[in-house]
Amino acid sequence: MNIAIYVCLGCMLVFGVFSAASRKLIISAVALAVVSAALGVLMYVLGAHTAAIFEVSVCSGLVTVIFISAVSLSNGDKQIEAQDVAVPARKRRFLPAILIGAGAILMIVAWLTGFSVGTPAAAVSGANFNDVFWETCQADIFGQMVALIAGASAIVVFFKESENE
Amino acid sequence: MTVLQWIPHLFLALPMLALIVNNVIPRARIRTTTIAMSATVAGAQMLLALAGVFLLVESGESAVRFGMIWDAGKNVGYFQTDLVSMFLLMCVGMVALASALTALTTIDDHRGSYTNLLMVMMLGLNGMLLVRDLFSLYVFLEVTGLASFVMIGMYKSTRDLEGAFKYLALSALATIFILTGLSFLFIKAGSLAFDALTPALFSGAGDGSTLLCWAALVLLISGYSIKSGVAPFHSWLPDAYESADTAVSIMLSGIVTKIAGVYSLLTLTRLFDGIAPLKTVLALLGMFTILVGALLALAQKNFKRIAAYSSVSQMGYILLGFAAGTNLGILAGLLYLFSHSAAKSAFFTNAAALEKQLGTLNIDEMGGLQKRMPITSGSSVVALLSTAGVPPFAGFWSKLMVLLALWSAGLKGYAAFALIASILTGAYFLRLQKKVFFGKPNPRWDAVVEITGGIRVSEILLTIVTVAVGLVFPLLLLYLQRAGLI
């Protein structure tokens, strides 16, 4: 089980860095989906089954579809690639090294301090769906609903033509 | 259910109702009244919260717990309001009212979107003040941040988008810090509910998970400091305030940084009361912020940038109040937050008036406007005197209380520093007043007349609040003392 945890963490680190460092938006979106999938597996291994299903279906599935659709519709991938030519490759080379280095340091610190992940998982695994997603999280669900409204307002403000135009 | 149990529900229901009305009724029909509706909601919140403060003191209860509106009367409590949050809800209402009144004049395009975003921002701020666990606090913090980001970049000019991008980039960094800190705390405590987070988490020397708690504290302080714009995490703030519409700057400066950053830091100090390094860090951050903000304000030429750096500087006094770690210190910090919110909102309202009438905010181009714009000038002078801590305005009492709290907590060096630093506040504001309203009149502005409409109403209201609170402050203190709160 420990091996699965470290494999998932490693995948998340590598694909997360790849997602940030990639020149193409679509590849970044796919790498991000892999990070979410690895996180989903990690959650499942740790006993948070309901959260794992949501992570895989929403973050890895739905969000990736939205990302790729948005990139395809806006044709932004070509624009980003065109801008990217101007960025010196020398500068980009350091980013993955820094991020992977930071991740490695975190893992060493976790190992040295006897990092344990058992307790929270036990607290979540015993609860049923209703408890996890409604009875204990109504405030968060309300907050996320408002966040969705804020997101919709952002789209209206940034992408709709102005009333006077 | 009593009135006191009903009032907190309205802090979530009213902005949500306004959001629905604003989007259900066709935009063309509601265009002229949409901002007036948001002003009504903000004003109602201010009055309801004021009533709530007095009802809570009279009831003798420390807090009221409540669920969503469909759970009214049931014994559930996802939310909670106490005296601190009720008082801050009143501040949110006051600043949102000033912003909406200013927006009546400054915002022509995007009126519907402004109302939507203001209501979302109010929901985010109110949510932060009402939740009972650190993760929910983070969720509503993100709601507030998202609304702020969109409002800053609303007009899509290069300057707007640059300000919005800086805010977004640093907010993302703050988010990483906060989420990592929360996860570390969760590992140790198994819950992020306020009830589960106690100073006992930090006991147990040599234990790896205790080390995680200290790391969490460092990360959370850094994240919340970025959100509050205290030095050295302030770089996003002046650009965001300058580029945003003034109605938006009023919200950002007047309340968003206070609740998103300072209230979160206050929550940490209340949860982990007794952790000495936390108070030391807050005190040092406070001192550094006062100094950096004031020195940078002295070097600016743009009215809004001076107000922005002043906002950074004044945040330091609030942190110093909280750093005292006593009831008096927390009360002093909150009262400073209130007086600063009123004064800074007044300054940004003055900026809106000047920008509207003159078309510029460069103070070198102004001069002698006191005769042309007496109401704006008077409002600005009152805000200056209050911020500098001159009696009998609200700022005098709150600054005095911060000094007393520091002195009585044995932090005499910090108190002396705060007192001396007040001279810097006076210096940059006197320079501003001299260049803008006094001194030699610039013939270019001979035809300029005083501002009218919502901006004028906002200026007058905020000035009345600053003067009136200053005058009744001793009575307010007696009332709180009788209620056993200080």
mmCIF file of N, CA and C in Angstrom, chain B residues 361-439:
data_model
loop_
_atom_site.group_PDB
_atom_site.id
_atom_site.type_symbol
_atom_site.label_atom_id
_atom_site.label_comp_id
_atom_site.label_asym_id
_atom_site.label_seq_id
_atom_site.Cartn_x
_atom_site.Cartn_y
_atom_site.Cartn_z
ATOM 1 N N LEU B 361 -5.634 62.160 -11.586
ATOM 2 C CA LEU B 361 -5.410 61.930 -10.150
ATOM 3 C C LEU B 361 -3.978 62.293 -9.763
ATOM 4 N N ASN B 362 -3.276 62.968 -10.690
ATOM 5 C CA ASN B 362 -1.901 63.387 -10.405
ATOM 6 C C ASN B 362 -1.946 64.618 -9.499
ATOM 7 N N ILE B 363 -1.428 64.490 -8.292
ATOM 8 C CA ILE B 363 -1.571 65.585 -7.323
ATOM 9 C C ILE B 363 -0.725 66.802 -7.699
ATOM 10 N N ASP B 364 0.310 66.608 -8.539
ATOM 11 C CA ASP B 364 1.129 67.747 -8.977
ATOM 12 C C ASP B 364 0.341 68.687 -9.895
ATOM 13 N N GLU B 365 -0.704 68.147 -10.531
ATOM 14 C CA GLU B 365 -1.509 68.974 -11.447
ATOM 15 C C GLU B 365 -2.644 69.683 -10.718
ATOM 16 N N MET B 366 -2.840 69.354 -9.446
ATOM 17 C CA MET B 366 -3.975 69.941 -8.705
ATOM 18 C C MET B 366 -3.509 71.155 -7.900
ATOM 19 N N GLY B 367 -4.323 71.627 -6.977
ATOM 20 C CA GLY B 367 -3.961 72.776 -6.128
ATOM 21 C C GLY B 367 -5.135 73.712 -5.952
ATOM 22 N N GLY B 368 -5.348 74.158 -4.705
ATOM 23 C CA GLY B 368 -6.378 75.147 -4.413
ATOM 24 C C GLY B 368 -7.800 74.702 -4.704
ATOM 25 N N LEU B 369 -8.052 73.402 -4.629
ATOM 26 C CA LEU B 369 -9.404 72.916 -4.971
ATOM 27 C C LEU B 369 -10.393 73.048 -3.815
ATOM 28 N N GLN B 370 -9.905 73.531 -2.678
ATOM 29 C CA GLN B 370 -10.763 73.607 -1.498
ATOM 30 C C GLN B 370 -11.982 74.498 -1.744
ATOM 31 N N LYS B 371 -11.784 75.602 -2.459
ATOM 32 C CA LYS B 371 -12.911 76.513 -2.731
ATOM 33 C C LYS B 371 -13.837 75.960 -3.798
ATOM 34 N N ARG B 372 -13.265 75.229 -4.746
ATOM 35 C CA ARG B 372 -14.082 74.691 -5.855
ATOM 36 C C ARG B 372 -14.863 73.448 -5.404
ATOM 37 N N MET B 373 -14.254 72.635 -4.535
ATOM 38 C CA MET B 373 -14.902 71.389 -4.107
ATOM 39 C C MET B 373 -14.884 71.309 -2.573
ATOM 40 N N PRO B 374 -15.699 72.159 -1.906
ATOM 41 C CA PRO B 374 -15.624 72.231 -0.436
ATOM 42 C C PRO B 374 -16.041 70.939 0.273
ATOM 43 N N ILE B 375 -17.022 70.229 -0.277
ATOM 44 C CA ILE B 375 -17.485 69.004 0.407
ATOM 45 C C ILE B 375 -16.410 67.918 0.307
ATOM 46 N N THR B 376 -15.848 67.762 -0.892
ATOM 47 C CA THR B 376 -14.788 66.766 -1.075
ATOM 48 C C THR B 376 -13.592 67.119 -0.200
ATOM 49 N N SER B 377 -13.247 68.405 -0.172
ATOM 50 C CA SER B 377 -12.115 68.855 0.638
ATOM 51 C C SER B 377 -12.369 68.593 2.124
ATOM 52 N N GLY B 378 -13.560 68.965 2.602
ATOM 53 C CA GLY B 378 -13.904 68.776 4.019
ATOM 54 C C GLY B 378 -13.869 67.299 4.390
ATOM 55 N N SER B 379 -14.449 66.473 3.522
ATOM 56 C CA SER B 379 -14.473 65.031 3.777
ATOM 57 C C SER B 379 -13.051 64.478 3.842
ATOM 58 N N SER B 380 -12.191 64.975 2.932
ATOM 59 C CA SER B 380 -10.811 64.500 2.887
ATOM 60 C C SER B 380 -10.044 64.917 4.146
ATOM 61 N N VAL B 381 -10.277 66.147 4.611
ATOM 62 C CA VAL B 381 -9.579 66.632 5.807
ATOM 63 C C VAL B 381 -9.998 65.813 7.035
ATOM 64 N N VAL B 382 -11.302 65.541 7.148
ATOM 65 C CA VAL B 382 -11.776 64.737 8.293
ATOM 66 C C VAL B 382 -11.150 63.342 8.249
ATOM 67 N N ALA B 383 -11.103 62.742 7.047
ATOM 68 C CA ALA B 383 -10.501 61.407 6.916
ATOM 69 C C ALA B 383 -9.023 61.453 7.278
ATOM 70 N N LEU B 384 -8.326 62.533 6.849
ATOM 71 C CA LEU B 384 -6.902 62.697 7.190
ATOM 72 C C LEU B 384 -6.711 62.767 8.705
ATOM 73 N N LEU B 385 -7.504 63.649 9.360
ATOM 74 C CA LEU B 385 -7.340 63.849 10.797
ATOM 75 C C LEU B 385 -7.654 62.559 11.561
ATOM 76 N N SER B 386 -8.667 61.840 11.084
ATOM 77 C CA SER B 386 -9.031 60.582 11.745
ATOM 78 C C SER B 386 -7.903 59.564 11.591
ATOM 79 N N THR B 387 -7.375 59.437 10.366
ATOM 80 C CA THR B 387 -6.307 58.453 10.129
ATOM 81 C C THR B 387 -5.049 58.801 10.917
ATOM 82 N N ALA B 388 -4.754 60.108 11.014
ATOM 83 C CA ALA B 388 -3.548 60.522 11.733
ATOM 84 C C ALA B 388 -3.733 60.404 13.253
ATOM 85 N N GLY B 389 -4.972 60.189 13.693
ATOM 86 C CA GLY B 389 -5.215 59.997 15.128
ATOM 87 C C GLY B 389 -5.420 61.283 15.892
ATOM 88 N N VAL B 390 -6.070 62.258 15.249
ATOM 89 C CA VAL B 390 -6.323 63.549 15.901
ATOM 90 C C VAL B 390 -7.719 63.513 16.545
ATOM 91 N N PRO B 391 -7.861 63.949 17.823
ATOM 92 C CA PRO B 391 -9.186 63.956 18.448
ATOM 93 C C PRO B 391 -10.086 65.014 17.819
ATOM 94 N N PRO B 392 -11.396 64.854 17.816
ATOM 95 C CA PRO B 392 -12.166 63.806 18.480
ATOM 96 C C PRO B 392 -12.662 62.742 17.500
ATOM 97 N N PHE B 393 -11.969 62.535 16.400
ATOM 98 C CA PHE B 393 -12.481 61.618 15.373
ATOM 99 C C PHE B 393 -12.269 60.141 15.755
ATOM 100 N N ALA B 394 -12.978 59.258 15.023
ATOM 101 C CA ALA B 394 -12.963 57.824 15.373
ATOM 102 C C ALA B 394 -11.538 57.267 15.408
ATOM 103 N N GLY B 395 -10.693 57.726 14.470
ATOM 104 C CA GLY B 395 -9.323 57.211 14.390
ATOM 105 C C GLY B 395 -8.501 57.506 15.627
ATOM 106 N N PHE B 396 -8.802 58.628 16.308
ATOM 107 C CA PHE B 396 -8.057 58.983 17.524
ATOM 108 C C PHE B 396 -8.254 57.922 18.595
ATOM 109 N N TRP B 397 -9.530 57.579 18.834
ATOM 110 C CA TRP B 397 -9.835 56.627 19.910
ATOM 111 C C TRP B 397 -9.266 55.246 19.599
ATOM 112 N N SER B 398 -9.417 54.836 18.328
ATOM 113 C CA SER B 398 -8.934 53.486 18.000
ATOM 114 C C SER B 398 -7.414 53.418 18.103
ATOM 115 N N LYS B 399 -6.711 54.498 17.663
ATOM 116 C CA LYS B 399 -5.249 54.488 17.772
ATOM 117 C C LYS B 399 -4.827 54.513 19.252
ATOM 118 N N LEU B 400 -5.555 55.308 20.038
ATOM 119 C CA LEU B 400 -5.257 55.376 21.476
ATOM 120 C C LEU B 400 -5.409 53.996 22.115
ATOM 121 N N MET B 401 -6.472 53.294 21.712
ATOM 122 C CA MET B 401 -6.708 51.970 22.287
ATOM 123 C C MET B 401 -5.628 50.972 21.885
ATOM 124 N N VAL B 402 -5.151 51.072 20.628
ATOM 125 C CA VAL B 402 -4.059 50.190 20.189
ATOM 126 C C VAL B 402 -2.826 50.440 21.066
ATOM 127 N N LEU B 403 -2.515 51.737 21.285
ATOM 128 C CA LEU B 403 -1.345 52.085 22.103
ATOM 129 C C LEU B 403 -1.509 51.586 23.538
ATOM 130 N N LEU B 404 -2.724 51.793 24.097
ATOM 131 C CA LEU B 404 -2.979 51.335 25.465
ATOM 132 C C LEU B 404 -2.873 49.816 25.582
ATOM 133 N N ALA B 405 -3.417 49.124 24.553
ATOM 134 C CA ALA B 405 -3.377 47.651 24.569
ATOM 135 C C ALA B 405 -1.933 47.160 24.544
ATOM 136 N N LEU B 406 -1.105 47.792 23.682
ATOM 137 C CA LEU B 406 0.304 47.382 23.590
ATOM 138 C C LEU B 406 1.021 47.677 24.905
ATOM 139 N N TRP B 407 0.752 48.863 25.461
ATOM 140 C CA TRP B 407 1.418 49.284 26.698
ATOM 141 C C TRP B 407 1.060 48.342 27.841
ATOM 142 N N SER B 408 -0.262 48.049 27.969
ATOM 143 C CA SER B 408 -0.703 47.209 29.094
ATOM 144 C C SER B 408 -0.258 45.759 28.923
ATOM 145 N N ALA B 409 0.035 45.354 27.657
ATOM 146 C CA ALA B 409 0.506 43.975 27.450
ATOM 147 C C ALA B 409 2.024 43.883 27.614
ATOM 148 N N GLY B 410 2.644 44.991 27.980
ATOM 149 C CA GLY B 410 4.094 44.982 28.193
ATOM 150 C C GLY B 410 4.900 45.214 26.923
ATOM 151 N N LEU B 411 4.219 45.498 25.810
ATOM 152 C CA LEU B 411 4.929 45.726 24.539
ATOM 153 C C LEU B 411 5.176 47.234 24.373
ATOM 154 N N LYS B 412 5.939 47.798 25.298
ATOM 155 C CA LYS B 412 6.091 49.261 25.322
ATOM 156 C C LYS B 412 6.886 49.779 24.122
ATOM 157 N N GLY B 413 7.863 49.012 23.692
ATOM 158 C CA GLY B 413 8.661 49.419 22.529
ATOM 159 C C GLY B 413 7.801 49.550 21.285
ATOM 160 N N TYR B 414 6.910 48.571 21.091
ATOM 161 C CA TYR B 414 6.013 48.609 19.927
ATOM 162 C C TYR B 414 5.070 49.819 20.024
ATOM 163 N N ALA B 415 4.603 50.085 21.264
ATOM 164 C CA ALA B 415 3.696 51.226 21.460
ATOM 165 C C ALA B 415 4.395 52.536 21.094
ATOM 166 N N ALA B 416 5.660 52.664 21.547
ATOM 167 C CA ALA B 416 6.418 53.883 21.244
ATOM 168 C C ALA B 416 6.619 54.025 19.744
ATOM 169 N N PHE B 417 6.930 52.897 19.092
ATOM 170 C CA PHE B 417 7.129 52.934 17.634
ATOM 171 C C PHE B 417 5.845 53.377 16.922
ATOM 172 N N ALA B 418 4.712 52.804 17.359
ATOM 173 C CA ALA B 418 3.429 53.136 16.724
ATOM 174 C C ALA B 418 3.127 54.623 16.860
ATOM 175 N N LEU B 419 3.456 55.162 18.044
ATOM 176 C CA LEU B 419 3.199 56.588 18.293
ATOM 177 C C LEU B 419 4.066 57.464 17.385
ATOM 178 N N ILE B 420 5.346 57.119 17.306
ATOM 179 C CA ILE B 420 6.268 57.921 16.482
ATOM 180 C C ILE B 420 5.894 57.809 14.999
ATOM 181 N N ALA B 421 5.487 56.601 14.586
ATOM 182 C CA ALA B 421 5.148 56.390 13.168
ATOM 183 C C ALA B 421 3.921 57.201 12.747
ATOM 184 N N SER B 422 3.111 57.621 13.725
ATOM 185 C CA SER B 422 1.940 58.448 13.396
ATOM 186 C C SER B 422 2.362 59.750 12.723
ATOM 187 N N ILE B 423 3.586 60.197 13.041
ATOM 188 C CA ILE B 423 4.083 61.442 12.436
ATOM 189 C C ILE B 423 4.195 61.252 10.920
ATOM 190 N N LEU B 424 4.646 60.050 10.519
ATOM 191 C CA LEU B 424 4.770 59.768 9.083
ATOM 192 C C LEU B 424 3.405 59.821 8.404
ATOM 193 N N THR B 425 2.387 59.275 9.093
ATOM 194 C CA THR B 425 1.024 59.302 8.538
ATOM 195 C C THR B 425 0.605 60.750 8.311
ATOM 196 N N GLY B 426 0.816 61.579 9.336
ATOM 197 C CA GLY B 426 0.476 62.995 9.216
ATOM 198 C C GLY B 426 1.236 63.637 8.065
ATOM 199 N N ALA B 427 2.519 63.251 7.896
ATOM 200 C CA ALA B 427 3.362 63.887 6.869
ATOM 201 C C ALA B 427 2.831 63.630 5.461
ATOM 202 N N TYR B 428 2.551 62.353 5.134
ATOM 203 C CA TYR B 428 2.125 62.108 3.742
ATOM 204 C C TYR B 428 0.717 62.619 3.477
ATOM 205 N N PHE B 429 -0.112 62.655 4.502
ATOM 206 C CA PHE B 429 -1.458 63.178 4.263
ATOM 207 C C PHE B 429 -1.467 64.714 4.206
ATOM 208 N N LEU B 430 -0.616 65.358 5.000
ATOM 209 C CA LEU B 430 -0.541 66.828 4.923
ATOM 210 C C LEU B 430 -0.019 67.255 3.546
ATOM 211 N N ARG B 431 0.976 66.501 3.054
ATOM 212 C CA ARG B 431 1.508 66.786 1.704
ATOM 213 C C ARG B 431 0.392 66.649 0.661
ATOM 214 N N LEU B 432 -0.403 65.593 0.818
ATOM 215 C CA LEU B 432 -1.515 65.356 -0.121
ATOM 216 C C LEU B 432 -2.524 66.502 -0.067
ATOM 217 N N GLN B 433 -2.931 66.875 1.148
ATOM 218 C CA GLN B 433 -3.934 67.935 1.314
ATOM 219 C C GLN B 433 -3.418 69.251 0.739
ATOM 220 N N LYS B 434 -2.138 69.538 1.028
ATOM 221 C CA LYS B 434 -1.554 70.807 0.581
ATOM 222 C C LYS B 434 -1.539 70.865 -0.942
ATOM 223 N N LYS B 435 -1.136 69.782 -1.561
ATOM 224 C CA LYS B 435 -1.011 69.785 -3.023
ATOM 225 C C LYS B 435 -2.367 69.776 -3.724
ATOM 226 N N VAL B 436 -3.371 69.141 -3.122
ATOM 227 C CA VAL B 436 -4.662 68.963 -3.808
ATOM 228 C C VAL B 436 -5.639 70.091 -3.473
ATOM 229 N N PHE B 437 -5.875 70.307 -2.210
ATOM 230 C CA PHE B 437 -6.968 71.215 -1.823
ATOM 231 C C PHE B 437 -6.502 72.606 -1.410
ATOM 232 N N PHE B 438 -5.274 72.719 -0.927
ATOM 233 C CA PHE B 438 -4.793 74.032 -0.476
ATOM 234 C C PHE B 438 -3.686 74.510 -1.420
ATOM 235 N N GLY B 439 -2.875 75.417 -0.982
ATOM 236 C CA GLY B 439 -1.805 75.922 -1.843
ATOM 237 C C GLY B 439 -2.346 76.794 -2.969
#
